[in-house]
Short mmCIF file of N, CA and C in Angstrom, two decimals:
data_model
loop_
_atom_site.label_atom_id
_atom_site.label_comp_id
_atom_site.label_asym_id
_atom_site.label_seq_id
_atom_site.Cartn_x
_atom_site.Cartn_y
_atom_site.Cartn_z
N UNK A 1 -63.30 -23.23 245.51
CA UNK A 1 -63.14 -22.53 244.24
C UNK A 1 -63.32 -21.02 244.42
N UNK A 2 -64.33 -20.60 245.19
CA UNK A 2 -64.61 -19.17 245.34
C UNK A 2 -63.43 -18.45 245.98
N UNK A 3 -62.69 -19.14 246.83
CA UNK A 3 -61.53 -18.51 247.48
C UNK A 3 -60.45 -18.16 246.47
N UNK A 4 -60.38 -18.91 245.39
CA UNK A 4 -59.40 -18.61 244.33
C UNK A 4 -59.91 -17.54 243.38
N UNK A 5 -61.23 -17.43 243.28
CA UNK A 5 -61.83 -16.47 242.36
C UNK A 5 -61.95 -15.09 243.00
N UNK A 6 -62.41 -15.05 244.24
CA UNK A 6 -62.63 -13.77 244.93
C UNK A 6 -61.43 -13.45 245.80
N UNK A 7 -60.55 -12.65 245.25
CA UNK A 7 -59.40 -12.13 246.01
C UNK A 7 -59.38 -10.62 245.83
N UNK A 8 -58.78 -9.95 246.76
CA UNK A 8 -58.70 -8.49 246.66
C UNK A 8 -58.00 -8.08 245.37
N UNK A 9 -56.95 -8.80 245.01
CA UNK A 9 -56.19 -8.47 243.80
C UNK A 9 -57.05 -8.57 242.55
N UNK A 10 -57.86 -9.63 242.46
CA UNK A 10 -58.73 -9.81 241.30
C UNK A 10 -59.84 -8.76 241.29
N UNK A 11 -60.39 -8.44 242.45
CA UNK A 11 -61.43 -7.39 242.51
C UNK A 11 -60.86 -6.05 242.07
N UNK A 12 -59.64 -5.74 242.50
CA UNK A 12 -58.98 -4.49 242.08
C UNK A 12 -58.78 -4.50 240.56
N UNK A 13 -58.36 -5.64 240.03
CA UNK A 13 -58.15 -5.77 238.58
C UNK A 13 -59.45 -5.47 237.82
N UNK A 14 -60.56 -6.03 238.26
CA UNK A 14 -61.84 -5.81 237.58
C UNK A 14 -62.38 -4.41 237.84
N UNK A 15 -62.06 -3.84 238.98
CA UNK A 15 -62.46 -2.45 239.25
C UNK A 15 -61.69 -1.50 238.32
N UNK A 16 -60.43 -1.81 238.05
CA UNK A 16 -59.66 -0.99 237.09
C UNK A 16 -60.26 -1.07 235.70
N UNK A 17 -60.69 -2.27 235.32
CA UNK A 17 -61.33 -2.43 234.00
C UNK A 17 -62.62 -1.60 233.94
N UNK A 18 -63.39 -1.61 235.01
CA UNK A 18 -64.63 -0.82 235.06
C UNK A 18 -64.31 0.66 234.94
N UNK A 19 -63.24 1.09 235.62
CA UNK A 19 -62.83 2.50 235.55
C UNK A 19 -62.41 2.86 234.13
N UNK A 20 -61.64 1.98 233.49
CA UNK A 20 -61.17 2.24 232.13
C UNK A 20 -62.32 2.27 231.12
N UNK A 21 -63.39 1.50 231.39
CA UNK A 21 -64.56 1.51 230.51
C UNK A 21 -65.50 2.66 230.84
N UNK A 22 -65.15 3.41 231.89
CA UNK A 22 -65.99 4.52 232.34
C UNK A 22 -67.41 4.05 232.68
N UNK A 23 -67.48 2.96 233.45
CA UNK A 23 -68.75 2.39 233.86
C UNK A 23 -69.55 3.41 234.67
N UNK A 24 -70.81 3.56 234.32
CA UNK A 24 -71.68 4.53 235.00
C UNK A 24 -72.13 4.03 236.36
N UNK A 25 -72.40 4.96 237.28
CA UNK A 25 -72.86 4.56 238.62
C UNK A 25 -74.20 3.84 238.59
N UNK A 26 -74.43 3.05 239.64
CA UNK A 26 -75.72 2.37 239.83
C UNK A 26 -76.54 3.12 240.87
N UNK A 27 -77.37 2.38 241.60
CA UNK A 27 -78.29 2.97 242.58
C UNK A 27 -77.56 3.70 243.70
N UNK A 28 -76.33 3.31 244.00
CA UNK A 28 -75.58 3.96 245.09
C UNK A 28 -74.84 5.22 244.63
N UNK A 29 -74.88 5.53 243.34
CA UNK A 29 -74.20 6.69 242.74
C UNK A 29 -72.69 6.66 242.87
N UNK A 30 -72.10 5.50 243.18
CA UNK A 30 -70.65 5.39 243.27
C UNK A 30 -70.06 5.24 241.87
N UNK A 31 -69.10 6.08 241.54
CA UNK A 31 -68.46 6.01 240.23
C UNK A 31 -67.48 4.84 240.21
N UNK A 32 -67.03 4.47 239.03
CA UNK A 32 -66.04 3.39 238.89
C UNK A 32 -64.73 3.79 239.57
N UNK A 33 -64.36 5.05 239.46
CA UNK A 33 -63.12 5.51 240.10
C UNK A 33 -63.22 5.40 241.63
N UNK A 34 -64.35 5.82 242.18
CA UNK A 34 -64.56 5.72 243.62
C UNK A 34 -64.63 4.27 244.06
N UNK A 35 -65.26 3.42 243.25
CA UNK A 35 -65.36 1.99 243.57
C UNK A 35 -63.98 1.35 243.64
N UNK A 36 -63.10 1.74 242.72
CA UNK A 36 -61.73 1.21 242.74
C UNK A 36 -61.04 1.57 244.06
N UNK A 37 -61.15 2.81 244.46
CA UNK A 37 -60.53 3.25 245.73
C UNK A 37 -61.17 2.51 246.90
N UNK A 38 -62.50 2.38 246.87
CA UNK A 38 -63.22 1.70 247.95
C UNK A 38 -62.75 0.25 248.07
N UNK A 39 -62.60 -0.44 246.93
CA UNK A 39 -62.15 -1.84 246.94
C UNK A 39 -60.71 -1.95 247.43
N UNK A 40 -59.86 -1.00 247.03
CA UNK A 40 -58.47 -1.02 247.51
C UNK A 40 -58.43 -0.91 249.04
N UNK A 41 -59.34 -0.15 249.61
CA UNK A 41 -59.36 0.04 251.07
C UNK A 41 -60.10 -1.10 251.77
N UNK A 42 -61.25 -1.50 251.23
CA UNK A 42 -62.14 -2.45 251.90
C UNK A 42 -62.18 -3.84 251.27
N UNK A 43 -61.29 -4.10 250.33
CA UNK A 43 -61.32 -5.35 249.57
C UNK A 43 -61.23 -6.61 250.40
N UNK A 44 -60.38 -6.62 251.43
CA UNK A 44 -60.23 -7.83 252.25
C UNK A 44 -61.54 -8.17 252.96
N UNK A 45 -62.19 -7.16 253.53
CA UNK A 45 -63.47 -7.36 254.22
C UNK A 45 -64.54 -7.82 253.22
N UNK A 46 -64.57 -7.20 252.05
CA UNK A 46 -65.53 -7.57 251.02
C UNK A 46 -65.34 -9.04 250.62
N UNK A 47 -64.11 -9.46 250.44
CA UNK A 47 -63.82 -10.86 250.08
C UNK A 47 -64.34 -11.81 251.16
N UNK A 48 -64.09 -11.48 252.42
CA UNK A 48 -64.57 -12.33 253.51
C UNK A 48 -66.10 -12.44 253.50
N UNK A 49 -66.77 -11.32 253.24
CA UNK A 49 -68.24 -11.33 253.19
C UNK A 49 -68.75 -12.22 252.05
N UNK A 50 -68.14 -12.09 250.89
CA UNK A 50 -68.57 -12.87 249.72
C UNK A 50 -68.32 -14.36 249.97
N UNK A 51 -67.12 -14.69 250.41
CA UNK A 51 -66.74 -16.09 250.62
C UNK A 51 -67.61 -16.75 251.69
N UNK A 52 -67.97 -16.00 252.73
CA UNK A 52 -68.79 -16.56 253.81
C UNK A 52 -70.28 -16.58 253.46
N UNK A 53 -70.64 -15.99 252.32
CA UNK A 53 -72.05 -15.96 251.91
C UNK A 53 -72.85 -14.86 252.60
N UNK A 54 -72.17 -13.93 253.25
CA UNK A 54 -72.86 -12.87 253.99
C UNK A 54 -73.01 -11.58 253.19
N UNK A 55 -72.42 -11.53 252.01
CA UNK A 55 -72.50 -10.31 251.19
C UNK A 55 -73.92 -10.16 250.64
N UNK A 56 -74.45 -8.97 250.73
CA UNK A 56 -75.77 -8.64 250.17
C UNK A 56 -75.59 -7.62 249.06
N UNK A 57 -75.92 -7.98 247.81
CA UNK A 57 -75.81 -7.01 246.72
C UNK A 57 -76.71 -5.80 246.96
N UNK A 58 -76.33 -4.69 246.37
CA UNK A 58 -77.12 -3.45 246.47
C UNK A 58 -78.36 -3.57 245.59
N UNK A 59 -79.37 -2.73 245.83
CA UNK A 59 -80.55 -2.71 244.95
C UNK A 59 -80.14 -2.32 243.53
N UNK A 60 -80.93 -2.75 242.57
CA UNK A 60 -80.67 -2.44 241.17
C UNK A 60 -81.36 -1.13 240.79
N UNK A 61 -80.77 -0.45 239.83
CA UNK A 61 -81.43 0.69 239.18
C UNK A 61 -82.22 0.10 238.02
N UNK A 62 -83.53 0.22 238.01
CA UNK A 62 -84.33 -0.32 236.92
C UNK A 62 -84.88 0.81 236.06
N UNK A 63 -84.96 0.55 234.78
CA UNK A 63 -85.50 1.53 233.85
C UNK A 63 -86.12 0.79 232.68
N UNK A 64 -86.95 1.48 231.93
CA UNK A 64 -87.67 0.86 230.82
C UNK A 64 -87.22 1.46 229.50
N UNK A 65 -87.05 0.59 228.51
CA UNK A 65 -86.76 1.02 227.15
C UNK A 65 -87.79 0.38 226.23
N UNK A 66 -88.00 0.97 225.09
CA UNK A 66 -88.96 0.41 224.13
C UNK A 66 -88.25 -0.59 223.24
N UNK A 67 -88.88 -1.74 223.03
CA UNK A 67 -88.37 -2.74 222.10
C UNK A 67 -88.77 -2.32 220.68
N UNK A 68 -88.27 -3.06 219.69
CA UNK A 68 -88.59 -2.74 218.30
C UNK A 68 -90.08 -2.71 218.03
N UNK A 69 -90.81 -3.60 218.74
CA UNK A 69 -92.25 -3.66 218.52
C UNK A 69 -93.01 -2.62 219.35
N UNK A 70 -92.27 -1.75 220.06
CA UNK A 70 -92.89 -0.69 220.85
C UNK A 70 -93.24 -1.09 222.27
N UNK A 71 -93.19 -2.39 222.57
CA UNK A 71 -93.51 -2.85 223.92
C UNK A 71 -92.36 -2.50 224.86
N UNK A 72 -92.68 -2.26 226.12
CA UNK A 72 -91.62 -1.89 227.07
C UNK A 72 -90.78 -3.09 227.50
N UNK A 73 -89.52 -2.84 227.76
CA UNK A 73 -88.62 -3.86 228.28
C UNK A 73 -87.93 -3.26 229.50
N UNK A 74 -88.04 -3.93 230.62
CA UNK A 74 -87.41 -3.45 231.85
C UNK A 74 -85.97 -3.95 231.91
N UNK A 75 -85.05 -3.03 232.09
CA UNK A 75 -83.64 -3.35 232.26
C UNK A 75 -83.20 -2.92 233.65
N UNK A 76 -82.19 -3.55 234.16
CA UNK A 76 -81.68 -3.21 235.49
C UNK A 76 -80.19 -3.02 235.43
N UNK A 77 -79.68 -2.09 236.24
CA UNK A 77 -78.26 -1.77 236.27
C UNK A 77 -77.72 -2.06 237.66
N UNK A 78 -76.64 -2.81 237.69
CA UNK A 78 -75.95 -3.10 238.95
C UNK A 78 -75.17 -1.87 239.41
N UNK A 79 -74.84 -1.85 240.70
CA UNK A 79 -73.87 -0.86 241.16
C UNK A 79 -72.51 -1.27 240.60
N UNK A 80 -71.55 -0.36 240.59
CA UNK A 80 -70.22 -0.67 240.06
C UNK A 80 -69.59 -1.81 240.87
N UNK A 81 -69.71 -1.77 242.19
CA UNK A 81 -69.10 -2.82 243.02
C UNK A 81 -69.71 -4.18 242.71
N UNK A 82 -71.04 -4.24 242.61
CA UNK A 82 -71.68 -5.51 242.28
C UNK A 82 -71.31 -5.98 240.88
N UNK A 83 -71.16 -5.06 239.96
CA UNK A 83 -70.71 -5.40 238.61
C UNK A 83 -69.29 -5.96 238.63
N UNK A 84 -68.43 -5.35 239.42
CA UNK A 84 -67.04 -5.84 239.56
C UNK A 84 -67.05 -7.26 240.11
N UNK A 85 -67.84 -7.50 241.15
CA UNK A 85 -67.94 -8.84 241.75
C UNK A 85 -68.46 -9.83 240.72
N UNK A 86 -69.51 -9.46 240.01
CA UNK A 86 -70.11 -10.34 239.01
C UNK A 86 -69.09 -10.69 237.92
N UNK A 87 -68.38 -9.70 237.42
CA UNK A 87 -67.39 -9.94 236.36
C UNK A 87 -66.24 -10.79 236.85
N UNK A 88 -65.84 -10.59 238.09
CA UNK A 88 -64.76 -11.37 238.69
C UNK A 88 -65.17 -12.85 238.77
N UNK A 89 -66.40 -13.10 239.24
CA UNK A 89 -66.89 -14.48 239.34
C UNK A 89 -67.07 -15.09 237.96
N UNK A 90 -67.66 -14.33 237.05
CA UNK A 90 -67.87 -14.83 235.69
C UNK A 90 -66.55 -15.24 235.05
N UNK A 91 -65.55 -14.41 235.19
CA UNK A 91 -64.24 -14.72 234.65
C UNK A 91 -63.67 -16.00 235.28
N UNK A 92 -63.88 -16.15 236.57
CA UNK A 92 -63.34 -17.30 237.29
C UNK A 92 -64.01 -18.62 236.94
N UNK A 93 -65.30 -18.59 236.59
CA UNK A 93 -65.99 -19.84 236.27
C UNK A 93 -66.08 -20.09 234.76
N UNK A 94 -65.80 -19.09 233.95
CA UNK A 94 -65.94 -19.24 232.50
C UNK A 94 -65.01 -20.29 231.92
N UNK A 95 -63.76 -20.26 232.30
CA UNK A 95 -62.80 -21.19 231.72
C UNK A 95 -63.16 -22.65 231.98
N UNK A 96 -63.48 -23.04 233.24
CA UNK A 96 -63.84 -24.44 233.45
C UNK A 96 -65.11 -24.87 232.72
N UNK A 97 -66.01 -23.93 232.46
CA UNK A 97 -67.28 -24.27 231.80
C UNK A 97 -67.21 -24.16 230.28
N UNK A 98 -66.25 -23.44 229.74
CA UNK A 98 -66.24 -23.12 228.32
C UNK A 98 -66.27 -24.36 227.43
N UNK A 99 -65.55 -25.41 227.81
CA UNK A 99 -65.51 -26.59 226.94
C UNK A 99 -66.81 -27.40 226.97
N UNK A 100 -67.77 -26.99 227.80
CA UNK A 100 -69.07 -27.66 227.85
C UNK A 100 -70.03 -27.10 226.80
N UNK A 101 -69.69 -25.97 226.21
CA UNK A 101 -70.54 -25.35 225.21
C UNK A 101 -70.20 -25.85 223.82
N UNK A 102 -71.14 -25.75 222.93
CA UNK A 102 -70.94 -26.13 221.54
C UNK A 102 -69.90 -25.21 220.90
N UNK A 103 -69.16 -25.77 219.98
CA UNK A 103 -68.19 -24.97 219.22
C UNK A 103 -68.90 -23.92 218.37
N UNK A 104 -70.20 -24.10 218.18
CA UNK A 104 -70.99 -23.17 217.36
C UNK A 104 -71.72 -22.13 218.21
N UNK A 105 -71.38 -22.06 219.48
CA UNK A 105 -72.00 -21.09 220.38
C UNK A 105 -71.06 -19.89 220.54
N UNK A 106 -71.59 -18.69 220.32
CA UNK A 106 -70.73 -17.50 220.36
C UNK A 106 -71.20 -16.44 221.36
N UNK A 107 -72.45 -16.48 221.75
CA UNK A 107 -73.00 -15.43 222.60
C UNK A 107 -72.49 -15.52 224.03
N UNK A 108 -72.15 -14.39 224.61
CA UNK A 108 -71.78 -14.26 226.01
C UNK A 108 -70.57 -15.12 226.39
N UNK A 109 -69.65 -15.31 225.47
CA UNK A 109 -68.47 -16.09 225.77
C UNK A 109 -67.23 -15.26 225.53
N UNK A 110 -66.28 -15.41 226.43
CA UNK A 110 -65.03 -14.66 226.37
C UNK A 110 -64.30 -14.98 225.06
N UNK A 111 -63.81 -13.97 224.41
CA UNK A 111 -63.05 -14.09 223.16
C UNK A 111 -63.86 -14.72 222.03
N UNK A 112 -65.19 -14.65 222.09
CA UNK A 112 -66.04 -15.13 221.01
C UNK A 112 -67.16 -14.12 220.84
N UNK A 113 -67.19 -13.49 219.71
CA UNK A 113 -68.20 -12.47 219.51
C UNK A 113 -68.83 -12.54 218.14
N UNK A 114 -69.46 -11.45 217.77
CA UNK A 114 -70.19 -11.37 216.52
C UNK A 114 -69.28 -11.66 215.32
N UNK A 115 -68.07 -11.11 215.31
CA UNK A 115 -67.16 -11.33 214.19
C UNK A 115 -66.83 -12.81 214.03
N UNK A 116 -66.60 -13.49 215.16
CA UNK A 116 -66.32 -14.93 215.12
C UNK A 116 -67.52 -15.71 214.60
N UNK A 117 -68.71 -15.31 215.02
CA UNK A 117 -69.93 -15.99 214.58
C UNK A 117 -70.12 -15.82 213.07
N UNK A 118 -69.90 -14.62 212.56
CA UNK A 118 -70.06 -14.37 211.13
C UNK A 118 -69.02 -15.16 210.34
N UNK A 119 -67.79 -15.20 210.82
CA UNK A 119 -66.74 -15.96 210.13
C UNK A 119 -67.09 -17.45 210.08
N UNK A 120 -67.60 -17.99 211.19
CA UNK A 120 -67.99 -19.41 211.23
C UNK A 120 -69.15 -19.66 210.27
N UNK A 121 -70.08 -18.72 210.23
CA UNK A 121 -71.23 -18.83 209.33
C UNK A 121 -70.75 -18.87 207.87
N UNK A 122 -69.81 -18.01 207.54
CA UNK A 122 -69.28 -17.97 206.17
C UNK A 122 -68.56 -19.27 205.82
N UNK A 123 -67.77 -19.79 206.75
CA UNK A 123 -67.06 -21.06 206.52
C UNK A 123 -68.07 -22.20 206.31
N UNK A 124 -69.10 -22.25 207.14
CA UNK A 124 -70.10 -23.31 207.03
C UNK A 124 -70.94 -23.17 205.77
N UNK A 125 -71.11 -21.95 205.29
CA UNK A 125 -71.88 -21.70 204.09
C UNK A 125 -71.26 -22.31 202.85
N UNK A 126 -69.95 -22.55 202.91
CA UNK A 126 -69.27 -23.16 201.77
C UNK A 126 -69.65 -24.63 201.61
N UNK A 127 -70.06 -25.28 202.69
CA UNK A 127 -70.36 -26.72 202.63
C UNK A 127 -71.81 -27.06 202.95
N UNK A 128 -72.59 -26.11 203.42
CA UNK A 128 -73.98 -26.37 203.78
C UNK A 128 -74.91 -25.49 202.94
N UNK A 129 -76.05 -26.05 202.54
CA UNK A 129 -76.99 -25.30 201.70
C UNK A 129 -77.96 -24.44 202.51
N UNK A 130 -78.20 -24.80 203.77
CA UNK A 130 -79.21 -24.11 204.56
C UNK A 130 -78.62 -23.62 205.87
N UNK A 131 -79.25 -22.59 206.40
CA UNK A 131 -78.87 -22.07 207.71
C UNK A 131 -80.14 -21.80 208.50
N UNK A 132 -80.04 -21.91 209.79
CA UNK A 132 -81.18 -21.62 210.66
C UNK A 132 -80.77 -20.57 211.67
N UNK A 133 -81.69 -19.68 211.94
CA UNK A 133 -81.44 -18.67 212.97
C UNK A 133 -82.39 -18.97 214.12
N UNK A 134 -81.82 -19.23 215.27
CA UNK A 134 -82.63 -19.52 216.44
C UNK A 134 -82.54 -18.35 217.39
N UNK A 135 -83.68 -17.84 217.76
CA UNK A 135 -83.73 -16.71 218.68
C UNK A 135 -84.93 -16.92 219.61
N UNK A 136 -84.75 -17.81 220.60
CA UNK A 136 -85.88 -18.10 221.49
C UNK A 136 -86.37 -16.84 222.18
N UNK A 137 -87.68 -16.61 222.13
CA UNK A 137 -88.29 -15.43 222.72
C UNK A 137 -88.01 -15.37 224.22
N UNK A 138 -87.43 -14.28 224.67
CA UNK A 138 -87.20 -14.02 226.08
C UNK A 138 -86.53 -15.21 226.78
N UNK A 139 -85.59 -15.84 226.10
CA UNK A 139 -84.93 -17.03 226.61
C UNK A 139 -84.42 -16.85 228.04
N UNK A 140 -83.68 -15.79 228.27
CA UNK A 140 -83.07 -15.59 229.58
C UNK A 140 -84.09 -15.20 230.64
N UNK A 141 -85.25 -14.71 230.22
CA UNK A 141 -86.31 -14.38 231.17
C UNK A 141 -86.98 -15.63 231.72
N UNK A 142 -86.83 -16.75 231.01
CA UNK A 142 -87.56 -17.96 231.36
C UNK A 142 -86.68 -19.09 231.88
N UNK A 143 -85.45 -18.80 232.21
CA UNK A 143 -84.56 -19.85 232.73
C UNK A 143 -84.94 -20.14 234.18
N UNK A 144 -85.14 -21.41 234.47
CA UNK A 144 -85.43 -21.83 235.85
C UNK A 144 -84.11 -21.77 236.62
N UNK A 145 -84.01 -20.83 237.54
CA UNK A 145 -82.76 -20.61 238.27
C UNK A 145 -82.35 -21.82 239.11
N UNK A 146 -83.33 -22.58 239.60
CA UNK A 146 -83.02 -23.77 240.40
C UNK A 146 -82.33 -24.82 239.53
N UNK A 147 -82.87 -25.05 238.33
CA UNK A 147 -82.26 -26.01 237.41
C UNK A 147 -80.87 -25.53 237.00
N UNK A 148 -80.73 -24.25 236.71
CA UNK A 148 -79.43 -23.69 236.35
C UNK A 148 -78.41 -23.92 237.47
N UNK A 149 -78.81 -23.63 238.71
CA UNK A 149 -77.92 -23.83 239.86
C UNK A 149 -77.52 -25.30 239.99
N UNK A 150 -78.48 -26.20 239.79
CA UNK A 150 -78.18 -27.64 239.86
C UNK A 150 -77.17 -28.05 238.80
N UNK A 151 -77.35 -27.53 237.58
CA UNK A 151 -76.43 -27.86 236.49
C UNK A 151 -75.03 -27.30 236.76
N UNK A 152 -74.98 -26.05 237.23
CA UNK A 152 -73.69 -25.45 237.55
C UNK A 152 -72.97 -26.22 238.64
N UNK A 153 -73.73 -26.74 239.61
CA UNK A 153 -73.11 -27.46 240.72
C UNK A 153 -72.41 -28.75 240.28
N UNK A 154 -72.77 -29.27 239.10
CA UNK A 154 -72.08 -30.46 238.61
C UNK A 154 -70.69 -30.12 238.08
N UNK A 155 -70.45 -28.84 237.80
CA UNK A 155 -69.15 -28.41 237.28
C UNK A 155 -68.35 -27.58 238.29
N UNK A 156 -69.08 -26.90 239.16
CA UNK A 156 -68.44 -26.01 240.11
C UNK A 156 -68.73 -26.51 241.51
N UNK A 157 -67.69 -26.83 242.21
CA UNK A 157 -67.83 -27.45 243.51
C UNK A 157 -67.81 -26.40 244.63
N UNK A 158 -68.80 -25.49 244.57
CA UNK A 158 -68.87 -24.41 245.55
C UNK A 158 -70.27 -23.79 245.52
N UNK A 159 -70.86 -23.58 246.68
CA UNK A 159 -72.18 -22.94 246.72
C UNK A 159 -72.11 -21.50 246.30
#
């Protein structure tokens, strides 16, 4: 599967998207424009490294922002190249996994956003008297990565 997802052409496509979004540099200070040129030149080698499992992501740029309650929240920023790789893989695995999610799930899904969620809420409000808002505290901070990897492996046949 990864051989179909990670190709030089797809990496260039996602690097162009990063350039068009004016993605800011990460820890390596490489701009999106420079990353696009770098991938055009080194894309084949990069693909071989990723596919063979020898690719090592760059360090993250970490910074702290204040949450609404004033407590600090640590955020991290990928380098442009690592972001391109991540988006390329996410795009490649999203379609096969999408039908496993609830029709009422809108977060972090391609072509499903806040507007879609509000529209669905309004439609459901016509037939339902109550609504619930679920916002598990620090949900993504507490995901067991081993369990997640095991679950993904049932749908994606590639390490």
